[in-house]
Amino acid sequence: MISDYFTDTFIRLWELLTFWRYPHPALPNMRLNPRDTEDNALMVQFFTWEASHPQMSWWRHFEAEVPNLAAMGVTQVWLPPPNKAMRKQGQGYDAYDLWDLGEFYQKGTIPTRWGTKEELVRAVAAAKSHGIDVLIDAVLNHKLGADRPERFMATPVEPTDRLKDAGPTREIEGWTAFDFDGRADKYSSLKWTHEHFTGLDWDHRTRTKGIYRITSNKHKGWSKWVDSENGNYDYLLGIDIDHRHPDVREDLMSWGNWVLQTTGGAGFRFDAIKHMDRRFLLAFIRHVRSTLGRNDLFSVAEYWSADLEQIKPYIRVFQGLVTFFDVPFHYNLHNASKAGSRYDLRRIFHGSILKFRPSDAVTFVDNHDTQVGQTLESWVGPNFKLQAYALILLCGEGHPCVFYGDLYPNKECYVAPVAAGLKRLLEARKKFAYGARVDYPQEANCVGFVRTGGRGRPGCAVLISNADHPGLTAGSDAVNGTGMDGCDAPRTSRAHTIRMNVGSESAGTVYKAYMRPAYTMSTGNGTSNTQDADGLGDAVVRVDADGWGAFTCPLGGLQVWVRADAVPDADSD
């Protein structure tokens, strides 16, 4: 439809002229640490795609882990969607009823996959008492699991160009009526029908799959304020919500206030924003901030694209009220893990939000969508996993998010040595990663940086490497990283050395390697061999009178160096 193309072009020109200037960065004006200390803030995503606990509900598991998370330095936890799903074991992204947090008998169950409303509220209260904010995963783009079908007029569109009709308008039957009988109008009386949606992907009458734009004199077609991929990317999956409908806007705005007040949540993670009317989402955030008096409300959005240029307009439009998961940086980490020593580490930040607008970036290594077998599979392999975490946790920019699957035992993606190394890096972030950063891009396969410390906080020196291990064959456990924690390297390997300046205040001091626990390397015959770090014994670096020291790390590994007088003997084992 030619008029749609012109309208789309006009809208993008209007946005460019209106929001041509970038807003103030988002992170400095958001609450990252509820206790308002100068400690480093840290987010944890507390679930994997198939997360479950054998003895208790997920909400009870989270409550039990709250003290441990606080001890690690966690200040925010992103929980899975708390709403009732279309299936008993649905993760919540298959959103059925946002107002049912595990309170009503719907879809064959009272609790959600994650537990009951009462358990959720209790867990959030426990988190708050330990200085941890909880983020609500808001699935506002679509609904699934309707209670009954309706008949209405719709137009099939081309999947790769949703502005182009694929056939004539006709009557179809779609599962678009949501009655929520089990909730009996508690909290919200809105009954959703096809009038509240823009499209769907199934004609039940003809049993035909496709993308259908709902058509009537009350419908306005696809929203124009969405991503332009596939011509118009309003439709993603399920039954697509029309955020221009006044009943929809009122219901969702009320839910935003209610869910934070009911659960004790402190902010939102917004799912799939490239498919949502961005004017609505901006109004939603402003409404919650204003009505609840939370001008420091934390919000992070998922705009899934490896291309920074696609994200830039959204950074402008959301006017400093939203942070963004740094998907381009994630893909850099993924590509580095796939390429091995062929990847130039000096370009690891290239094209990332972290480099472009660090105070708008929420950095992450992996999440539930990037797991092997998931829709956005782009897993960072164990050969580079800890180097990746060292970058997001210790670099001093952006707001890092750690993935449950890398930290806690699970059946999907857990690697015990990676988890052990990650816990050590979390300690390093909490204790030593302070002050300005000075980079030392030594070579393609080894880079380093120094955190200078300050205000009574210690700093650290960090090196990461993706070089190959000499003497080890490709595919061996050591090369693949599955048999080592990334902290050390076999005795037969050589170490990188980078001269770095840790500051005049550290002149004449001694630095110790913090990532120095012994590691267990598979020998390939079912046995294991425990060795010291790179054969260096009690390795130290003596800093000269000008603050310079020769710091090392193993090939294909990493090292974090800290002042010996800042590390108790028991902490350096």
Coordinates of C-alpha atoms in Angstrom, one line a residue:
M1 CA 0.0 0.0 0.0
I2 CA 1.7 3.1 -1.3
S3 CA 0.1 5.4 1.3
D4 CA 1.5 3.3 4.1
Y5 CA 5.1 3.7 2.7
F6 CA 4.7 7.5 2.5
T7 CA 3.2 7.6 6.0
D8 CA 6.1 5.6 7.4
T9 CA 8.6 7.8 5.7
F10 CA 6.9 10.9 7.1
I11 CA 6.8 9.5 10.6
R12 CA 10.5 8.7 10.6
L13 CA 11.3 12.2 9.2
W14 CA 9.1 13.8 11.9
E15 CA 10.9 11.7 14.7
L16 CA 14.3 12.7 13.3
L17 CA 13.4 16.4 13.3
T18 CA 11.7 16.2 16.7
F19 CA 14.2 14.0 18.5
W20 CA 17.4 15.0 16.6
R21 CA 19.2 15.6 19.8
Y22 CA 20.2 12.8 22.1
P23 CA 18.8 13.1 25.7
H24 CA 20.7 13.0 28.9
P25 CA 22.0 9.5 29.6
A26 CA 19.5 7.2 31.4
L27 CA 21.5 5.4 34.0
P28 CA 22.6 8.4 36.2
N29 CA 19.0 9.3 36.8
M30 CA 17.8 5.8 37.6
R31 CA 17.8 3.8 40.9
L32 CA 20.4 1.1 40.5
N33 CA 21.1 0.5 44.2
P34 CA 18.3 0.9 46.7
R35 CA 20.7 1.6 49.5
D36 CA 22.2 4.5 47.6
T37 CA 25.8 3.6 48.4
E38 CA 28.9 4.0 46.3
D39 CA 29.2 0.2 45.9
N40 CA 29.0 -1.0 42.3
A41 CA 25.5 -1.9 41.2
L42 CA 24.7 -5.2 39.7
M43 CA 21.8 -6.9 38.0
V44 CA 21.1 -10.7 37.9
Q45 CA 18.6 -12.4 35.5
F46 CA 17.2 -15.0 37.9
F47 CA 16.0 -17.6 35.5
T48 CA 16.8 -19.7 32.4
W49 CA 14.2 -20.7 29.7
E50 CA 13.4 -24.0 31.3
A51 CA 14.1 -23.0 34.9
S52 CA 12.5 -25.1 37.7
H53 CA 13.5 -26.2 41.1
P54 CA 13.0 -29.9 42.2
Q55 CA 11.9 -29.1 45.8
M56 CA 10.2 -25.7 45.8
S57 CA 8.5 -23.1 43.6
W58 CA 10.8 -20.7 41.7
W59 CA 9.7 -17.7 43.9
R60 CA 10.6 -19.6 47.0
H61 CA 13.9 -20.6 45.5
F62 CA 14.6 -16.9 44.7
E63 CA 13.6 -16.0 48.3
A64 CA 16.1 -18.6 49.7
E65 CA 18.9 -17.2 47.5
V66 CA 18.4 -13.6 48.4
P67 CA 21.1 -13.5 51.2
N68 CA 23.6 -15.1 48.8
L69 CA 22.8 -12.7 46.0
A70 CA 23.2 -9.7 48.4
A71 CA 26.6 -11.1 49.5
M72 CA 27.7 -11.2 45.8
G73 CA 26.9 -7.5 45.5
V74 CA 23.6 -7.9 43.6
T75 CA 21.4 -4.8 43.8
Q76 CA 18.8 -5.7 41.2
V77 CA 17.1 -8.9 40.1
W78 CA 15.2 -9.4 36.9
L79 CA 12.5 -12.0 37.5
P80 CA 10.6 -13.9 34.8
P81 CA 7.1 -12.6 33.8
P82 CA 4.8 -13.1 36.8
N83 CA 1.6 -13.2 34.9
K84 CA -0.6 -16.2 34.1
A85 CA 0.5 -17.9 30.9
M86 CA -1.6 -19.7 28.3
R87 CA -0.1 -23.0 29.5
K88 CA 0.3 -24.3 33.0
Q89 CA 4.1 -24.4 32.5
G90 CA 4.3 -21.4 30.3
Q91 CA 7.1 -19.0 31.0
G92 CA 4.8 -16.0 30.9
Y93 CA 5.9 -14.7 27.6
D94 CA 2.8 -16.5 26.3
A95 CA 0.8 -13.9 28.3
Y96 CA -2.8 -14.8 29.0
D97 CA -3.8 -12.5 32.0
L98 CA -1.5 -9.8 33.3
W99 CA -3.7 -9.3 36.3
D100 CA -3.4 -12.9 37.5
L101 CA 0.0 -13.3 39.3
G102 CA -0.9 -16.8 40.5
E103 CA -4.0 -16.0 42.5
F104 CA -6.9 -17.4 40.4
Y105 CA -7.8 -20.8 38.9
Q106 CA -7.2 -20.1 35.2
K107 CA -5.6 -22.3 32.5
G108 CA -5.9 -25.3 34.8
T109 CA -3.8 -23.9 37.7
I110 CA -3.7 -21.3 40.4
P111 CA 0.1 -20.8 40.6
T112 CA 2.0 -19.8 37.5
R113 CA 5.0 -21.8 36.4
W114 CA 7.0 -19.7 39.0
G115 CA 4.6 -19.9 42.0
T116 CA 1.8 -18.1 43.7
K117 CA 1.2 -14.4 44.1
E118 CA 1.7 -14.8 47.8
E119 CA 5.1 -16.4 47.3
L120 CA 6.1 -13.7 44.9
V121 CA 5.2 -10.9 47.2
R122 CA 7.0 -12.5 50.1
A123 CA 10.2 -13.1 47.9
V124 CA 10.2 -9.5 46.8
A125 CA 9.9 -8.3 50.4
A126 CA 12.8 -10.4 51.3
A127 CA 14.9 -9.0 48.5
K128 CA 14.0 -5.4 49.5
S129 CA 15.1 -6.1 53.1
H130 CA 18.5 -7.2 51.8
G131 CA 19.0 -4.1 49.5
I132 CA 17.9 -5.7 46.3
D133 CA 15.3 -4.2 43.9
V134 CA 13.2 -6.5 41.8
L135 CA 12.4 -5.8 38.1
I136 CA 9.0 -6.9 36.6
D137 CA 9.2 -8.4 33.1
A138 CA 6.4 -6.7 31.3
V139 CA 5.0 -8.5 28.3
L140 CA 2.8 -5.9 26.8
N141 CA 3.0 -6.7 23.1
H142 CA 0.6 -9.6 22.7
K143 CA -1.7 -12.1 24.3
L144 CA -2.2 -15.9 23.9
G145 CA -4.6 -18.5 25.0
A146 CA -8.0 -16.8 24.3
D147 CA -11.1 -18.3 26.0
R148 CA -13.1 -18.5 22.8
P149 CA -13.0 -17.6 19.1
E150 CA -14.7 -14.8 17.2
R151 CA -15.5 -14.1 13.6
F152 CA -14.4 -10.9 12.0
M153 CA -12.9 -9.4 8.8
A154 CA -9.2 -9.6 8.2
T155 CA -6.7 -9.2 5.4
P156 CA -3.7 -11.5 4.9
V157 CA -0.4 -9.7 4.4
E158 CA 3.0 -10.7 3.1
P159 CA 5.2 -12.0 5.9
T160 CA 8.3 -10.2 4.7
D161 CA 6.4 -7.0 3.9
R162 CA 3.4 -6.5 6.2
L163 CA 2.4 -3.3 4.3
K164 CA 1.6 -5.4 1.2
D165 CA -1.7 -7.4 1.2
A166 CA -1.4 -11.1 0.2
G167 CA -5.0 -11.5 -0.7
P168 CA -8.5 -10.0 -0.4
T169 CA -10.1 -9.1 2.9
R170 CA -12.4 -11.9 4.2
E171 CA -14.1 -13.2 7.2
I172 CA -11.8 -15.4 9.4
E173 CA -12.2 -17.0 12.8
G174 CA -9.6 -16.1 15.4
W175 CA -9.0 -16.9 19.1
T176 CA -9.3 -13.3 20.3
A177 CA -11.9 -13.3 23.1
F178 CA -10.5 -13.1 26.6
D179 CA -13.1 -13.3 29.3
F180 CA -11.0 -14.2 32.4
D181 CA -13.9 -15.9 34.1
G182 CA -11.7 -17.3 36.8
R183 CA -10.7 -13.8 37.9
A184 CA -14.3 -12.6 37.9
D185 CA -13.5 -8.9 37.1
K186 CA -11.2 -8.5 40.2
Y187 CA -8.6 -5.7 39.6
S188 CA -9.8 -5.2 36.0
S189 CA -13.2 -5.6 34.3
L190 CA -11.9 -5.3 30.7
K191 CA -13.0 -8.2 28.5
W192 CA -10.7 -8.3 25.5
T193 CA -12.1 -9.0 22.0
H194 CA -10.8 -8.6 18.4
E195 CA -11.5 -4.9 18.7
H196 CA -8.5 -4.6 21.0
F197 CA -6.0 -6.2 18.6
T198 CA -4.3 -5.5 15.3
G199 CA -3.5 -8.9 14.0
L200 CA -3.0 -12.7 14.5
D201 CA -1.4 -15.6 12.7
W202 CA -4.2 -18.3 12.6
D203 CA -7.5 -18.5 10.8
H204 CA -9.3 -21.2 12.8
R205 CA -12.1 -21.4 10.3
T206 CA -9.9 -22.6 7.5
R207 CA -7.1 -23.9 9.7
T208 CA -4.7 -21.6 7.8
K209 CA -1.5 -20.1 9.2
G210 CA -0.5 -16.7 8.0
I211 CA -0.3 -13.1 9.2
Y212 CA -3.7 -11.4 9.2
R213 CA -4.4 -7.7 9.7
I214 CA -7.7 -7.3 11.5
T215 CA -9.9 -5.0 9.4
S216 CA -13.0 -2.9 10.3
N217 CA -14.2 0.6 10.5
K218 CA -12.9 0.7 14.1
H219 CA -9.4 -0.6 13.3
K220 CA -6.5 1.7 12.2
G221 CA -4.3 -1.1 10.7
W222 CA -0.8 -1.7 12.0
S223 CA 0.7 0.9 14.3
K224 CA 3.0 3.3 12.4
W225 CA 5.2 3.8 15.5
V226 CA 7.1 0.5 15.4
D227 CA 10.2 -0.9 13.8
S228 CA 10.3 -0.8 10.0
E229 CA 11.7 -4.3 9.5
N230 CA 9.5 -6.4 7.3
G231 CA 7.9 -3.2 6.1
N232 CA 6.2 -2.9 9.5
Y233 CA 7.1 -5.0 12.5
D234 CA 4.0 -4.4 14.6
Y235 CA 3.1 -8.1 14.5
L236 CA 5.4 -10.5 16.3
L237 CA 3.4 -13.5 17.5
G238 CA 0.1 -14.5 19.1
I239 CA -2.7 -11.9 19.1
D240 CA -1.1 -8.5 18.7
I241 CA -2.3 -5.7 21.0
D242 CA -3.5 -2.4 19.6
H243 CA -2.0 0.1 22.0
R244 CA -4.0 3.0 20.4
H245 CA -7.3 1.6 21.7
P246 CA -8.5 3.7 24.6
D247 CA -9.6 0.7 26.7
V248 CA -6.3 -1.0 26.1
R249 CA -4.3 2.0 27.1
E250 CA -6.4 2.5 30.3
D251 CA -6.1 -1.1 31.3
L252 CA -2.3 -1.4 30.7
M253 CA -1.6 1.9 32.4
S254 CA -3.5 0.8 35.5
W255 CA -1.7 -2.5 35.4
G256 CA 1.7 -0.8 35.4
N257 CA 0.9 1.0 38.7
W258 CA -0.9 -2.0 40.2
V259 CA 1.8 -4.6 39.6
L260 CA 4.6 -2.4 41.2
Q261 CA 2.4 -1.5 44.2
T262 CA 1.2 -5.1 44.6
T263 CA 4.5 -6.9 44.3
G264 CA 6.9 -4.3 45.6
G265 CA 8.7 -4.2 42.3
A266 CA 11.0 -1.3 41.6
G267 CA 11.1 -1.2 37.8
F268 CA 10.5 -2.9 34.5
R269 CA 12.1 -5.0 31.8
F270 CA 10.1 -4.4 28.6
D271 CA 9.9 -7.3 26.2
A272 CA 10.0 -7.0 22.4
I273 CA 9.8 -3.2 22.2
K274 CA 10.6 -3.1 18.4
H275 CA 7.1 -4.5 17.9
M276 CA 5.3 -2.1 20.2
D277 CA 3.8 1.4 19.6
R278 CA 6.7 3.4 21.0
R279 CA 4.4 6.4 21.8
F280 CA 2.4 4.2 24.0
L281 CA 5.4 2.8 25.8
L282 CA 6.8 6.2 26.4
A283 CA 3.4 7.3 27.8
F284 CA 3.3 4.2 30.0
I285 CA 6.6 4.9 31.6
R286 CA 5.8 8.5 32.1
H287 CA 2.4 7.6 33.7
V288 CA 4.0 5.1 36.2
R289 CA 6.7 7.6 37.1
S290 CA 4.2 10.4 37.6
T291 CA 1.4 8.6 39.4
L292 CA 3.7 6.7 41.8
G293 CA 6.1 9.5 42.3
R294 CA 9.1 7.4 41.1
N295 CA 11.1 9.8 39.0
D296 CA 14.1 7.4 39.3
L297 CA 12.1 4.4 38.0
F298 CA 14.5 1.9 36.4
S299 CA 13.4 0.6 32.9
V300 CA 15.4 -1.5 30.5
A301 CA 14.1 -2.5 27.0
E302 CA 14.8 -5.4 24.8
Y303 CA 15.4 -4.1 21.2
W304 CA 16.9 -7.1 19.6
S305 CA 19.3 -6.0 16.9
A306 CA 23.1 -6.4 16.4
D307 CA 23.1 -3.1 14.5
L308 CA 23.7 -0.1 16.7
E309 CA 22.3 2.2 13.9
Q310 CA 18.9 0.5 14.4
I311 CA 18.9 1.2 18.1
K312 CA 20.0 4.9 18.0
P313 CA 16.6 6.3 17.0
Y314 CA 15.0 4.5 20.0
I315 CA 17.6 6.0 22.3
R316 CA 16.6 9.4 21.1
V317 CA 12.8 8.8 21.2
F318 CA 12.7 7.4 24.7
Q319 CA 14.3 10.6 26.1
G320 CA 16.5 9.1 28.8
L321 CA 13.7 7.2 30.4
V322 CA 14.8 3.8 29.2
T323 CA 18.1 1.9 29.2
F324 CA 18.8 -0.8 26.5
F325 CA 20.2 -4.2 26.6
D326 CA 23.5 -4.0 24.6
V327 CA 22.6 -6.6 22.0
P328 CA 25.4 -5.4 19.6
F329 CA 28.0 -6.0 22.4
H330 CA 26.5 -9.4 23.1
Y331 CA 27.1 -10.4 19.5
N332 CA 30.6 -9.1 19.6
L333 CA 31.2 -11.5 22.6
H334 CA 29.5 -14.3 20.7
N335 CA 31.5 -13.7 17.6
A336 CA 34.7 -13.6 19.7
S337 CA 33.9 -16.9 21.2
K338 CA 33.3 -18.5 17.8
A339 CA 36.3 -17.0 16.1
G340 CA 38.9 -17.7 18.9
S341 CA 42.3 -16.3 18.2
R342 CA 41.1 -14.9 14.8
Y343 CA 39.1 -12.2 16.6
D344 CA 40.8 -8.9 17.3
L345 CA 40.1 -8.0 20.9
R346 CA 41.0 -4.4 20.2
R347 CA 37.7 -4.2 18.4
I348 CA 35.6 -5.9 21.1
F349 CA 33.6 -2.7 22.0
H350 CA 33.2 -1.7 18.3
G351 CA 29.6 -0.9 17.4
S352 CA 28.2 -1.4 20.9
I353 CA 25.9 0.8 22.9
L354 CA 28.6 0.6 25.6
K355 CA 31.0 2.5 23.4
F356 CA 28.5 4.8 21.9
R357 CA 26.4 5.7 25.0
P358 CA 27.8 3.8 28.0
S359 CA 25.2 5.3 30.4
D360 CA 22.4 3.9 28.3
A361 CA 23.8 0.4 28.2
V362 CA 22.8 -2.7 30.2
T363 CA 25.5 -5.2 29.3
F364 CA 25.1 -8.9 29.3
V365 CA 26.9 -12.0 28.1
D366 CA 24.0 -14.4 27.6
N367 CA 20.3 -14.7 28.5
H368 CA 17.3 -17.1 28.2
D369 CA 16.9 -16.3 24.5
T370 CA 20.5 -16.8 23.5
Q371 CA 20.7 -20.3 25.0
V372 CA 21.5 -23.2 22.6
G373 CA 18.2 -24.2 20.9
Q374 CA 16.4 -21.0 21.6
T375 CA 15.0 -18.6 19.0
L376 CA 17.9 -16.1 19.3
E377 CA 20.6 -18.7 19.8
S378 CA 24.0 -16.9 20.0
W379 CA 25.7 -18.5 23.0
V380 CA 29.0 -17.3 24.2
G381 CA 31.1 -20.4 24.5
P382 CA 33.0 -21.4 27.6
N383 CA 36.3 -20.7 25.9
F384 CA 35.5 -16.9 26.1
K385 CA 32.7 -16.8 28.8
L386 CA 34.9 -15.5 31.7
Q387 CA 36.8 -13.1 29.5
A388 CA 33.3 -11.7 28.5
Y389 CA 32.2 -11.4 32.1
A390 CA 35.5 -9.7 33.0
L391 CA 34.7 -7.1 30.4
I392 CA 31.2 -6.3 31.5
L393 CA 31.8 -6.6 35.3
L394 CA 35.2 -4.8 35.6
C395 CA 35.3 -2.2 32.8
G396 CA 33.4 0.4 34.8
E397 CA 30.9 1.5 32.2
G398 CA 27.4 0.3 31.5
H399 CA 25.2 -1.6 34.0
P400 CA 26.0 -5.3 33.9
C401 CA 23.5 -8.2 34.1
V402 CA 24.7 -11.7 35.0
F403 CA 22.7 -14.7 33.7
Y404 CA 21.4 -17.3 36.2
G405 CA 22.4 -20.1 33.7
D406 CA 26.1 -19.2 34.1
L407 CA 26.0 -18.8 37.9
Y408 CA 23.7 -21.5 39.2
P409 CA 23.6 -25.3 38.6
N410 CA 21.0 -26.1 35.9
K411 CA 20.3 -28.7 33.3
E412 CA 20.5 -26.3 30.3
C413 CA 23.8 -24.5 30.2
Y414 CA 25.7 -24.8 33.4
V415 CA 29.5 -25.2 33.3
A416 CA 30.9 -25.6 36.9
P417 CA 34.4 -24.1 36.3
V418 CA 32.8 -21.1 34.5
A419 CA 30.5 -20.6 37.5
A420 CA 33.4 -20.8 39.9
G421 CA 35.4 -18.2 37.9
L422 CA 32.3 -16.0 37.6
K423 CA 31.9 -15.9 41.4
R424 CA 35.5 -14.8 41.7
L425 CA 34.9 -12.0 39.2
L426 CA 31.8 -10.9 41.1
E427 CA 34.0 -10.6 44.2
A428 CA 36.5 -8.6 42.2
R429 CA 33.7 -6.3 41.0
K430 CA 32.4 -5.8 44.5
K431 CA 35.8 -5.1 46.1
F432 CA 38.2 -3.7 43.6
A433 CA 36.6 -2.4 40.3
Y434 CA 36.5 1.3 41.1
G435 CA 37.9 4.5 39.7
A436 CA 38.7 5.6 36.2
R437 CA 39.7 3.1 33.5
V438 CA 42.9 3.3 31.4
D439 CA 43.0 1.0 28.5
Y440 CA 46.1 -0.9 27.2
P441 CA 45.1 -2.5 23.8
Q442 CA 48.4 -4.4 23.6
E443 CA 47.7 -6.7 20.6
A444 CA 45.0 -8.5 18.7
N445 CA 44.9 -11.4 21.2
C446 CA 45.5 -9.7 24.5
V447 CA 44.2 -6.4 25.9
G448 CA 44.4 -5.0 29.4
F449 CA 43.0 -2.1 31.4
V450 CA 43.5 -0.6 34.8
R451 CA 40.9 0.6 37.2
T452 CA 42.6 3.4 39.2
G453 CA 40.6 3.2 42.4
G454 CA 39.7 6.3 44.5
R455 CA 37.7 7.6 47.5
G456 CA 39.2 4.9 49.6
R457 CA 38.3 2.2 47.1
P458 CA 41.0 0.0 45.6
G459 CA 41.5 -0.5 41.9
C460 CA 42.7 -3.5 39.9
A461 CA 44.6 -4.4 36.7
V462 CA 42.8 -6.8 34.2
L463 CA 44.1 -8.7 31.3
I464 CA 42.1 -10.9 28.9
S465 CA 43.4 -13.2 26.1
N466 CA 41.9 -15.2 23.3
A467 CA 45.2 -16.7 22.1
D468 CA 45.6 -20.3 21.3
H469 CA 47.3 -22.6 23.7
P470 CA 50.5 -24.1 22.3
G471 CA 50.8 -27.9 22.7
L472 CA 47.1 -28.5 23.0
T473 CA 45.1 -29.9 20.1
A474 CA 41.9 -28.2 18.8
G475 CA 38.8 -29.8 20.4
S476 CA 40.6 -30.7 23.6
D477 CA 38.9 -29.7 26.9
A478 CA 41.5 -27.2 27.7
V479 CA 41.3 -25.4 24.3
N480 CA 37.5 -25.4 24.4
G481 CA 37.5 -24.1 27.9
T482 CA 35.3 -26.9 29.3
G483 CA 38.0 -28.2 31.5
M484 CA 39.3 -24.9 33.0
D485 CA 38.0 -21.9 34.8
G486 CA 39.7 -19.3 32.6
C487 CA 41.9 -18.2 35.5
D488 CA 45.1 -20.1 34.6
A489 CA 46.8 -22.0 31.8
P490 CA 48.7 -25.3 31.7
R491 CA 52.4 -25.2 32.6
T492 CA 53.4 -25.8 29.0
S493 CA 51.8 -22.5 27.8
R494 CA 53.3 -19.1 27.7
A495 CA 51.8 -16.0 29.3
H496 CA 51.1 -12.6 27.9
T497 CA 52.8 -9.6 29.6
I498 CA 51.5 -6.0 29.4
R499 CA 53.2 -3.1 31.2
M500 CA 50.5 -1.0 32.8
N501 CA 50.6 2.0 35.1
V502 CA 48.5 1.6 38.3
G503 CA 49.1 5.1 39.5
S504 CA 51.6 6.9 41.7
E505 CA 49.7 6.1 44.9
S506 CA 50.6 2.4 44.2
A507 CA 54.3 3.0 43.5
G508 CA 56.4 0.5 45.3
T509 CA 53.5 -1.9 46.1
V510 CA 53.0 -5.5 45.4
Y511 CA 50.1 -6.8 43.3
K512 CA 48.8 -10.4 43.5
A513 CA 46.8 -12.4 41.0
Y514 CA 43.2 -12.6 42.2
M515 CA 42.0 -15.2 39.8
R516 CA 44.4 -17.8 41.2
P517 CA 42.6 -20.8 42.6
A518 CA 44.0 -24.1 41.3
Y519 CA 42.0 -25.4 38.3
T520 CA 41.0 -28.9 37.2
M521 CA 42.0 -29.7 33.6
S522 CA 40.6 -32.8 31.9
T523 CA 43.3 -35.2 30.7
G524 CA 40.9 -36.8 28.2
N525 CA 40.9 -40.2 30.0
G526 CA 38.3 -39.5 32.6
T527 CA 40.8 -38.4 35.2
S528 CA 41.7 -34.8 36.2
N529 CA 44.9 -33.0 37.0
T530 CA 45.1 -30.1 39.5
Q531 CA 47.9 -27.6 38.8
D532 CA 48.9 -24.2 40.0
A533 CA 48.4 -21.0 38.0
D534 CA 50.5 -21.2 34.9
G535 CA 53.3 -22.8 36.9
L536 CA 53.9 -19.4 38.5
G537 CA 53.6 -20.5 42.1
D538 CA 52.9 -17.4 44.3
A539 CA 53.1 -15.0 41.4
V540 CA 53.3 -11.3 42.3
V541 CA 54.0 -8.1 40.4
R542 CA 56.2 -5.5 42.0
V543 CA 55.2 -2.0 40.9
D544 CA 58.1 0.5 40.3
A545 CA 58.6 4.0 41.7
D546 CA 56.6 5.5 38.8
G547 CA 53.6 3.1 39.2
W548 CA 54.5 0.7 36.3
G549 CA 54.3 -3.0 36.5
A550 CA 54.6 -6.0 34.2
F551 CA 51.2 -7.8 34.5
T552 CA 50.6 -11.2 33.0
C553 CA 47.8 -13.5 32.0
P554 CA 47.7 -17.0 30.5
L555 CA 47.1 -17.5 26.8
G556 CA 43.4 -17.9 26.1
G557 CA 42.6 -16.9 29.7
L558 CA 42.4 -13.8 32.0
Q559 CA 43.8 -12.4 35.1
V560 CA 42.8 -9.8 37.7
W561 CA 45.6 -8.2 39.7
V562 CA 45.0 -6.4 43.0
R563 CA 47.2 -4.9 45.6
A564 CA 48.4 -7.5 48.0
D565 CA 47.7 -5.3 51.0
A566 CA 44.0 -5.2 49.9
V567 CA 43.6 -9.0 49.9
P568 CA 43.5 -11.0 53.2
D569 CA 45.5 -14.1 53.0
A570 CA 42.4 -16.3 53.2
D571 CA 40.9 -14.4 50.2
S572 CA 43.9 -15.0 47.9
D573 CA 43.7 -18.8 48.0

